[in-house]
Protein backbone atom coordinates (compact mmCIF):
# COMPACT_ATOMS: atom_id res chain seq x y z
CA UNK A 1 0.00 0.00 0.00
CA UNK A 2 1.41 3.37 -1.01
CA UNK A 3 1.92 5.84 1.82
CA UNK A 4 1.79 8.73 -0.65
CA UNK A 5 -1.12 11.11 -0.52
CA UNK A 6 -2.95 11.31 -3.83
CA UNK A 7 -4.05 14.41 -5.67
CA UNK A 8 -5.77 14.48 -9.04
CA UNK A 9 -4.07 16.63 -11.65
CA UNK A 10 -6.78 18.25 -13.74
CA UNK A 11 -4.97 17.46 -17.00
CA UNK A 12 -4.50 14.68 -19.52
CA UNK A 13 -1.18 16.20 -20.66
CA UNK A 14 1.35 13.48 -19.82
CA UNK A 15 4.23 15.97 -20.06
CA UNK A 16 2.68 18.00 -17.24
CA UNK A 17 1.93 14.86 -15.19
CA UNK A 18 5.57 13.70 -15.39
CA UNK A 19 6.84 17.15 -14.46
CA UNK A 20 4.47 17.38 -11.49
CA UNK A 21 5.40 13.93 -10.21
CA UNK A 22 9.13 14.62 -10.32
CA UNK A 23 8.45 17.59 -8.03
CA UNK A 24 5.80 15.90 -5.87
CA UNK A 25 7.80 12.81 -4.97
CA UNK A 26 9.92 14.42 -2.25
CA UNK A 27 6.87 15.82 -0.49
CA UNK A 28 5.13 12.44 -0.32
CA UNK A 29 2.37 13.22 -2.82
CA UNK A 30 1.42 11.35 -5.98
CA UNK A 31 -0.27 13.17 -8.84
CA UNK A 32 -2.84 11.15 -10.78
CA UNK A 33 -3.77 12.06 -14.35
CA UNK A 34 -7.38 12.59 -15.41
CA UNK A 35 -6.72 9.86 -17.97
CA UNK A 36 -7.07 7.37 -15.06
CA UNK A 37 -10.76 8.22 -14.59
CA UNK A 38 -13.78 7.62 -16.78
CA UNK A 39 -16.59 10.02 -17.65
CA UNK A 40 -14.87 13.03 -16.09
CA UNK A 41 -16.56 16.23 -17.27
CA UNK A 42 -14.61 18.24 -19.84
CA UNK A 43 -13.61 21.61 -18.36
CA UNK A 44 -14.00 24.45 -20.86
CA UNK A 45 -11.07 26.85 -20.43
CA UNK A 46 -13.01 30.04 -21.05
CA UNK A 47 -11.42 32.20 -18.36
CA UNK A 48 -9.59 35.36 -19.34
CA UNK A 49 -6.73 34.70 -16.92
CA UNK A 50 -4.55 31.72 -16.02
CA UNK A 51 -5.91 31.92 -12.47
CA UNK A 52 -9.57 31.74 -13.53
CA UNK A 53 -8.90 28.66 -15.67
CA UNK A 54 -6.81 26.92 -12.99
CA UNK A 55 -9.50 27.45 -10.33
CA UNK A 56 -12.25 26.25 -12.65
CA UNK A 57 -10.36 23.04 -13.46
CA UNK A 58 -9.47 22.28 -9.83
CA UNK A 59 -12.94 22.96 -8.39
CA UNK A 60 -14.76 21.04 -11.15
CA UNK A 61 -12.56 17.95 -10.83
CA UNK A 62 -12.34 17.98 -7.03
CA UNK A 63 -16.14 18.28 -6.73
CA UNK A 64 -16.78 15.54 -9.31
CA UNK A 65 -14.27 12.99 -7.95
CA UNK A 66 -14.46 13.91 -4.26
CA UNK A 67 -10.65 14.12 -4.08
CA UNK A 68 -8.05 16.87 -3.72
CA UNK A 69 -7.27 18.32 -7.14
CA UNK A 70 -4.78 20.66 -8.75
CA UNK A 71 -5.71 22.79 -11.72
CA UNK A 72 -2.86 24.17 -13.79
CA UNK A 73 -3.13 26.85 -16.40
CA UNK A 74 0.02 28.05 -17.99
CA UNK A 75 1.24 29.64 -21.14
CA UNK A 76 3.65 31.88 -22.92
CA UNK A 77 3.51 35.67 -22.82
CA UNK A 78 5.45 37.41 -25.60
CA UNK A 79 6.06 41.13 -25.08
CA UNK A 80 6.23 41.98 -28.81
CA UNK A 81 2.78 40.39 -29.22
CA UNK A 82 1.26 42.30 -26.28
CA UNK A 83 1.22 39.18 -24.09
CA UNK A 84 -0.09 36.72 -26.68
CA UNK A 85 -0.53 33.78 -26.91
CA UNK A 86 -1.26 33.90 -23.15
CA UNK A 87 -4.31 31.84 -22.13
CA UNK A 88 -4.60 30.68 -25.76
CA UNK A 89 -1.10 29.14 -25.79
CA UNK A 90 -2.28 25.52 -26.17
CA UNK A 91 -4.61 26.37 -29.05
CA UNK A 92 -2.79 29.28 -30.65
CA UNK A 93 -2.78 27.75 -34.14
CA UNK A 94 -6.29 26.34 -33.74
CA UNK A 95 -8.43 24.23 -31.40
CA UNK A 96 -6.64 20.91 -31.98
CA UNK A 97 -3.25 22.32 -32.94
CA UNK A 98 -0.09 20.35 -32.14
CA UNK A 99 2.76 21.87 -30.12
CA UNK A 100 4.75 22.26 -33.33
CA UNK A 101 1.90 24.01 -35.15
CA UNK A 102 1.60 26.45 -32.25
CA UNK A 103 5.29 27.36 -32.10
CA UNK A 104 5.57 27.55 -35.88
CA UNK A 105 2.76 30.11 -35.93
CA UNK A 106 4.56 32.05 -33.19
CA UNK A 107 7.88 32.03 -35.09
CA UNK A 108 6.08 33.25 -38.21
CA UNK A 109 4.55 36.17 -36.30
CA UNK A 110 7.93 36.98 -34.76
CA UNK A 111 9.90 36.81 -38.03
CA UNK A 112 10.55 40.56 -38.30
CA UNK A 113 11.01 41.18 -34.55
CA UNK A 114 14.64 42.10 -33.66
CA UNK A 115 16.51 40.17 -30.95
CA UNK A 116 16.24 42.96 -28.38
CA UNK A 117 12.43 42.86 -28.59
CA UNK A 118 11.96 39.07 -28.39
CA UNK A 119 11.53 38.99 -24.60
CA UNK A 120 8.96 36.56 -23.24
CA UNK A 121 8.06 34.53 -20.20
CA UNK A 122 6.38 31.27 -19.36
CA UNK A 123 3.79 31.76 -16.64
CA UNK A 124 2.07 29.07 -14.58
CA UNK A 125 -0.78 29.38 -12.09
CA UNK A 126 -1.81 26.45 -9.90
CA UNK A 127 -5.00 26.05 -7.89
CA UNK A 128 -5.13 23.37 -5.17
CA UNK A 129 -8.58 22.44 -3.85
CA UNK A 130 -9.86 19.86 -1.39
CA UNK A 131 -13.56 18.95 -1.75
CA UNK A 132 -15.65 21.79 -0.35
CA UNK A 133 -12.59 23.92 0.42
CA UNK A 134 -11.33 27.25 -0.83
CA UNK A 135 -8.70 27.15 -3.60
CA UNK A 136 -5.08 27.85 -2.74
CA UNK A 137 -3.40 29.74 -5.58
CA UNK A 138 0.31 29.88 -6.41
CA UNK A 139 2.10 31.10 -9.50
CA UNK A 140 5.54 31.21 -11.03
CA UNK A 141 7.26 32.71 -14.07
CA UNK A 142 10.38 31.98 -16.11
CA UNK A 143 11.90 34.79 -18.19
CA UNK A 144 13.55 34.24 -21.56
CA UNK A 145 13.49 35.10 -25.27
CA UNK A 146 11.86 33.70 -28.38
CA UNK A 147 14.53 32.03 -30.52
CA UNK A 148 14.59 32.29 -34.31
CA UNK A 149 14.47 28.53 -34.77
CA UNK A 150 13.74 25.45 -32.65
CA UNK A 151 16.29 23.24 -30.88
CA UNK A 152 16.15 20.36 -28.40
CA UNK A 153 13.86 17.38 -27.95
CA UNK A 154 12.98 17.50 -24.25
CA UNK A 155 9.89 19.10 -22.75
CA UNK A 156 6.75 20.04 -24.62
CA UNK A 157 4.75 23.04 -25.78
CA UNK A 158 6.91 26.04 -26.72
CA UNK A 159 10.07 24.63 -25.07
CA UNK A 160 11.97 24.22 -28.40
CA UNK A 161 11.74 27.96 -29.20
CA UNK A 162 12.09 29.42 -25.67
CA UNK A 163 15.69 30.60 -25.23
CA UNK A 164 17.21 30.98 -21.76
CA UNK A 165 20.09 33.51 -21.94
CA UNK A 166 21.64 32.41 -18.62
CA UNK A 167 21.83 28.78 -19.74
CA UNK A 168 22.51 29.67 -23.40
CA UNK A 169 20.03 26.91 -24.29
CA UNK A 170 16.45 26.43 -25.38
CA UNK A 171 14.15 25.08 -22.66
CA UNK A 172 13.86 21.84 -24.73
CA UNK A 173 17.65 21.34 -24.46
CA UNK A 174 17.57 21.13 -20.66
CA UNK A 175 17.57 17.81 -18.84
CA UNK A 176 14.39 17.34 -16.76
CA UNK A 177 16.36 17.96 -13.53
CA UNK A 178 17.67 21.27 -14.91
CA UNK A 179 14.21 22.33 -16.06
CA UNK A 180 12.79 21.55 -12.62
CA UNK A 181 15.21 24.05 -11.09
CA UNK A 182 14.04 27.01 -13.16
CA UNK A 183 10.72 26.41 -14.92
CA UNK A 184 7.60 28.48 -14.28
CA UNK A 185 5.75 25.31 -13.21
CA UNK A 186 8.56 24.31 -10.85
CA UNK A 187 8.46 27.74 -9.22
CA UNK A 188 4.69 27.59 -8.77
CA UNK A 189 5.01 24.01 -7.52
CA UNK A 190 7.66 24.87 -4.93
CA UNK A 191 5.25 27.40 -3.46
CA UNK A 192 2.43 24.85 -3.55
CA UNK A 193 4.60 22.17 -1.93
CA UNK A 194 4.86 24.39 1.11
CA UNK A 195 1.07 24.24 1.32
CA UNK A 196 0.92 20.48 0.68
CA UNK A 197 3.46 19.80 3.43
CA UNK A 198 1.01 21.39 5.83
CA UNK A 199 -1.82 19.08 4.64
CA UNK A 200 -0.70 16.20 6.84
CSV table of C-alpha atoms in Angstrom, one decimal:
chain,number,residue,atom,x,y,z
A,1,UNK,CA,0.0,0.0,0.0
A,2,UNK,CA,1.4,3.4,-1.0
A,3,UNK,CA,1.9,5.8,1.8
A,4,UNK,CA,1.8,8.7,-0.6
A,5,UNK,CA,-1.1,11.1,-0.5
A,6,UNK,CA,-3.0,11.3,-3.8
A,7,UNK,CA,-4.0,14.4,-5.7
A,8,UNK,CA,-5.8,14.5,-9.0
A,9,UNK,CA,-4.1,16.6,-11.6
A,10,UNK,CA,-6.8,18.2,-13.7
A,11,UNK,CA,-5.0,17.5,-17.0
A,12,UNK,CA,-4.5,14.7,-19.5
A,13,UNK,CA,-1.2,16.2,-20.7
A,14,UNK,CA,1.4,13.5,-19.8
A,15,UNK,CA,4.2,16.0,-20.1
A,16,UNK,CA,2.7,18.0,-17.2
A,17,UNK,CA,1.9,14.9,-15.2
A,18,UNK,CA,5.6,13.7,-15.4
A,19,UNK,CA,6.8,17.2,-14.5
A,20,UNK,CA,4.5,17.4,-11.5
A,21,UNK,CA,5.4,13.9,-10.2
A,22,UNK,CA,9.1,14.6,-10.3
A,23,UNK,CA,8.4,17.6,-8.0
A,24,UNK,CA,5.8,15.9,-5.9
A,25,UNK,CA,7.8,12.8,-5.0
A,26,UNK,CA,9.9,14.4,-2.3
A,27,UNK,CA,6.9,15.8,-0.5
A,28,UNK,CA,5.1,12.4,-0.3
A,29,UNK,CA,2.4,13.2,-2.8
A,30,UNK,CA,1.4,11.4,-6.0
A,31,UNK,CA,-0.3,13.2,-8.8
A,32,UNK,CA,-2.8,11.2,-10.8
A,33,UNK,CA,-3.8,12.1,-14.4
A,34,UNK,CA,-7.4,12.6,-15.4
A,35,UNK,CA,-6.7,9.9,-18.0
A,36,UNK,CA,-7.1,7.4,-15.1
A,37,UNK,CA,-10.8,8.2,-14.6
A,38,UNK,CA,-13.8,7.6,-16.8
A,39,UNK,CA,-16.6,10.0,-17.6
A,40,UNK,CA,-14.9,13.0,-16.1
A,41,UNK,CA,-16.6,16.2,-17.3
A,42,UNK,CA,-14.6,18.2,-19.8
A,43,UNK,CA,-13.6,21.6,-18.4
A,44,UNK,CA,-14.0,24.4,-20.9
A,45,UNK,CA,-11.1,26.8,-20.4
A,46,UNK,CA,-13.0,30.0,-21.1
A,47,UNK,CA,-11.4,32.2,-18.4
A,48,UNK,CA,-9.6,35.4,-19.3
A,49,UNK,CA,-6.7,34.7,-16.9
A,50,UNK,CA,-4.6,31.7,-16.0
A,51,UNK,CA,-5.9,31.9,-12.5
A,52,UNK,CA,-9.6,31.7,-13.5
A,53,UNK,CA,-8.9,28.7,-15.7
A,54,UNK,CA,-6.8,26.9,-13.0
A,55,UNK,CA,-9.5,27.5,-10.3
A,56,UNK,CA,-12.3,26.2,-12.6
A,57,UNK,CA,-10.4,23.0,-13.5
A,58,UNK,CA,-9.5,22.3,-9.8
A,59,UNK,CA,-12.9,23.0,-8.4
A,60,UNK,CA,-14.8,21.0,-11.1
A,61,UNK,CA,-12.6,17.9,-10.8
A,62,UNK,CA,-12.3,18.0,-7.0
A,63,UNK,CA,-16.1,18.3,-6.7
A,64,UNK,CA,-16.8,15.5,-9.3
A,65,UNK,CA,-14.3,13.0,-8.0
A,66,UNK,CA,-14.5,13.9,-4.3
A,67,UNK,CA,-10.6,14.1,-4.1
A,68,UNK,CA,-8.1,16.9,-3.7
A,69,UNK,CA,-7.3,18.3,-7.1
A,70,UNK,CA,-4.8,20.7,-8.7
A,71,UNK,CA,-5.7,22.8,-11.7
A,72,UNK,CA,-2.9,24.2,-13.8
A,73,UNK,CA,-3.1,26.8,-16.4
A,74,UNK,CA,0.0,28.1,-18.0
A,75,UNK,CA,1.2,29.6,-21.1
A,76,UNK,CA,3.7,31.9,-22.9
A,77,UNK,CA,3.5,35.7,-22.8
A,78,UNK,CA,5.4,37.4,-25.6
A,79,UNK,CA,6.1,41.1,-25.1
A,80,UNK,CA,6.2,42.0,-28.8
A,81,UNK,CA,2.8,40.4,-29.2
A,82,UNK,CA,1.3,42.3,-26.3
A,83,UNK,CA,1.2,39.2,-24.1
A,84,UNK,CA,-0.1,36.7,-26.7
A,85,UNK,CA,-0.5,33.8,-26.9
A,86,UNK,CA,-1.3,33.9,-23.1
A,87,UNK,CA,-4.3,31.8,-22.1
A,88,UNK,CA,-4.6,30.7,-25.8
A,89,UNK,CA,-1.1,29.1,-25.8
A,90,UNK,CA,-2.3,25.5,-26.2
A,91,UNK,CA,-4.6,26.4,-29.1
A,92,UNK,CA,-2.8,29.3,-30.7
A,93,UNK,CA,-2.8,27.8,-34.1
A,94,UNK,CA,-6.3,26.3,-33.7
A,95,UNK,CA,-8.4,24.2,-31.4
A,96,UNK,CA,-6.6,20.9,-32.0
A,97,UNK,CA,-3.2,22.3,-32.9
A,98,UNK,CA,-0.1,20.4,-32.1
A,99,UNK,CA,2.8,21.9,-30.1
A,100,UNK,CA,4.8,22.3,-33.3
A,101,UNK,CA,1.9,24.0,-35.2
A,102,UNK,CA,1.6,26.4,-32.3
A,103,UNK,CA,5.3,27.4,-32.1
A,104,UNK,CA,5.6,27.5,-35.9
A,105,UNK,CA,2.8,30.1,-35.9
A,106,UNK,CA,4.6,32.0,-33.2
A,107,UNK,CA,7.9,32.0,-35.1
A,108,UNK,CA,6.1,33.2,-38.2
A,109,UNK,CA,4.6,36.2,-36.3
A,110,UNK,CA,7.9,37.0,-34.8
A,111,UNK,CA,9.9,36.8,-38.0
A,112,UNK,CA,10.5,40.6,-38.3
A,113,UNK,CA,11.0,41.2,-34.6
A,114,UNK,CA,14.6,42.1,-33.7
A,115,UNK,CA,16.5,40.2,-31.0
A,116,UNK,CA,16.2,43.0,-28.4
A,117,UNK,CA,12.4,42.9,-28.6
A,118,UNK,CA,12.0,39.1,-28.4
A,119,UNK,CA,11.5,39.0,-24.6
A,120,UNK,CA,9.0,36.6,-23.2
A,121,UNK,CA,8.1,34.5,-20.2
A,122,UNK,CA,6.4,31.3,-19.4
A,123,UNK,CA,3.8,31.8,-16.6
A,124,UNK,CA,2.1,29.1,-14.6
A,125,UNK,CA,-0.8,29.4,-12.1
A,126,UNK,CA,-1.8,26.4,-9.9
A,127,UNK,CA,-5.0,26.1,-7.9
A,128,UNK,CA,-5.1,23.4,-5.2
A,129,UNK,CA,-8.6,22.4,-3.8
A,130,UNK,CA,-9.9,19.9,-1.4
A,131,UNK,CA,-13.6,18.9,-1.7
A,132,UNK,CA,-15.7,21.8,-0.4
A,133,UNK,CA,-12.6,23.9,0.4
A,134,UNK,CA,-11.3,27.3,-0.8
A,135,UNK,CA,-8.7,27.2,-3.6
A,136,UNK,CA,-5.1,27.8,-2.7
A,137,UNK,CA,-3.4,29.7,-5.6
A,138,UNK,CA,0.3,29.9,-6.4
A,139,UNK,CA,2.1,31.1,-9.5
A,140,UNK,CA,5.5,31.2,-11.0
A,141,UNK,CA,7.3,32.7,-14.1
A,142,UNK,CA,10.4,32.0,-16.1
A,143,UNK,CA,11.9,34.8,-18.2
A,144,UNK,CA,13.6,34.2,-21.6
A,145,UNK,CA,13.5,35.1,-25.3
A,146,UNK,CA,11.9,33.7,-28.4
A,147,UNK,CA,14.5,32.0,-30.5
A,148,UNK,CA,14.6,32.3,-34.3
A,149,UNK,CA,14.5,28.5,-34.8
A,150,UNK,CA,13.7,25.4,-32.6
A,151,UNK,CA,16.3,23.2,-30.9
A,152,UNK,CA,16.2,20.4,-28.4
A,153,UNK,CA,13.9,17.4,-27.9
A,154,UNK,CA,13.0,17.5,-24.2
A,155,UNK,CA,9.9,19.1,-22.8
A,156,UNK,CA,6.7,20.0,-24.6
A,157,UNK,CA,4.8,23.0,-25.8
A,158,UNK,CA,6.9,26.0,-26.7
A,159,UNK,CA,10.1,24.6,-25.1
A,160,UNK,CA,12.0,24.2,-28.4
A,161,UNK,CA,11.7,28.0,-29.2
A,162,UNK,CA,12.1,29.4,-25.7
A,163,UNK,CA,15.7,30.6,-25.2
A,164,UNK,CA,17.2,31.0,-21.8
A,165,UNK,CA,20.1,33.5,-21.9
A,166,UNK,CA,21.6,32.4,-18.6
A,167,UNK,CA,21.8,28.8,-19.7
A,168,UNK,CA,22.5,29.7,-23.4
A,169,UNK,CA,20.0,26.9,-24.3
A,170,UNK,CA,16.5,26.4,-25.4
A,171,UNK,CA,14.1,25.1,-22.7
A,172,UNK,CA,13.9,21.8,-24.7
A,173,UNK,CA,17.6,21.3,-24.5
A,174,UNK,CA,17.6,21.1,-20.7
A,175,UNK,CA,17.6,17.8,-18.8
A,176,UNK,CA,14.4,17.3,-16.8
A,177,UNK,CA,16.4,18.0,-13.5
A,178,UNK,CA,17.7,21.3,-14.9
A,179,UNK,CA,14.2,22.3,-16.1
A,180,UNK,CA,12.8,21.5,-12.6
A,181,UNK,CA,15.2,24.1,-11.1
A,182,UNK,CA,14.0,27.0,-13.2
A,183,UNK,CA,10.7,26.4,-14.9
A,184,UNK,CA,7.6,28.5,-14.3
A,185,UNK,CA,5.8,25.3,-13.2
A,186,UNK,CA,8.6,24.3,-10.9
A,187,UNK,CA,8.5,27.7,-9.2
A,188,UNK,CA,4.7,27.6,-8.8
A,189,UNK,CA,5.0,24.0,-7.5
A,190,UNK,CA,7.7,24.9,-4.9
A,191,UNK,CA,5.3,27.4,-3.5
A,192,UNK,CA,2.4,24.9,-3.5
A,193,UNK,CA,4.6,22.2,-1.9
A,194,UNK,CA,4.9,24.4,1.1
A,195,UNK,CA,1.1,24.2,1.3
A,196,UNK,CA,0.9,20.5,0.7
A,197,UNK,CA,3.5,19.8,3.4
A,198,UNK,CA,1.0,21.4,5.8
A,199,UNK,CA,-1.8,19.1,4.6
A,200,UNK,CA,-0.7,16.2,6.8
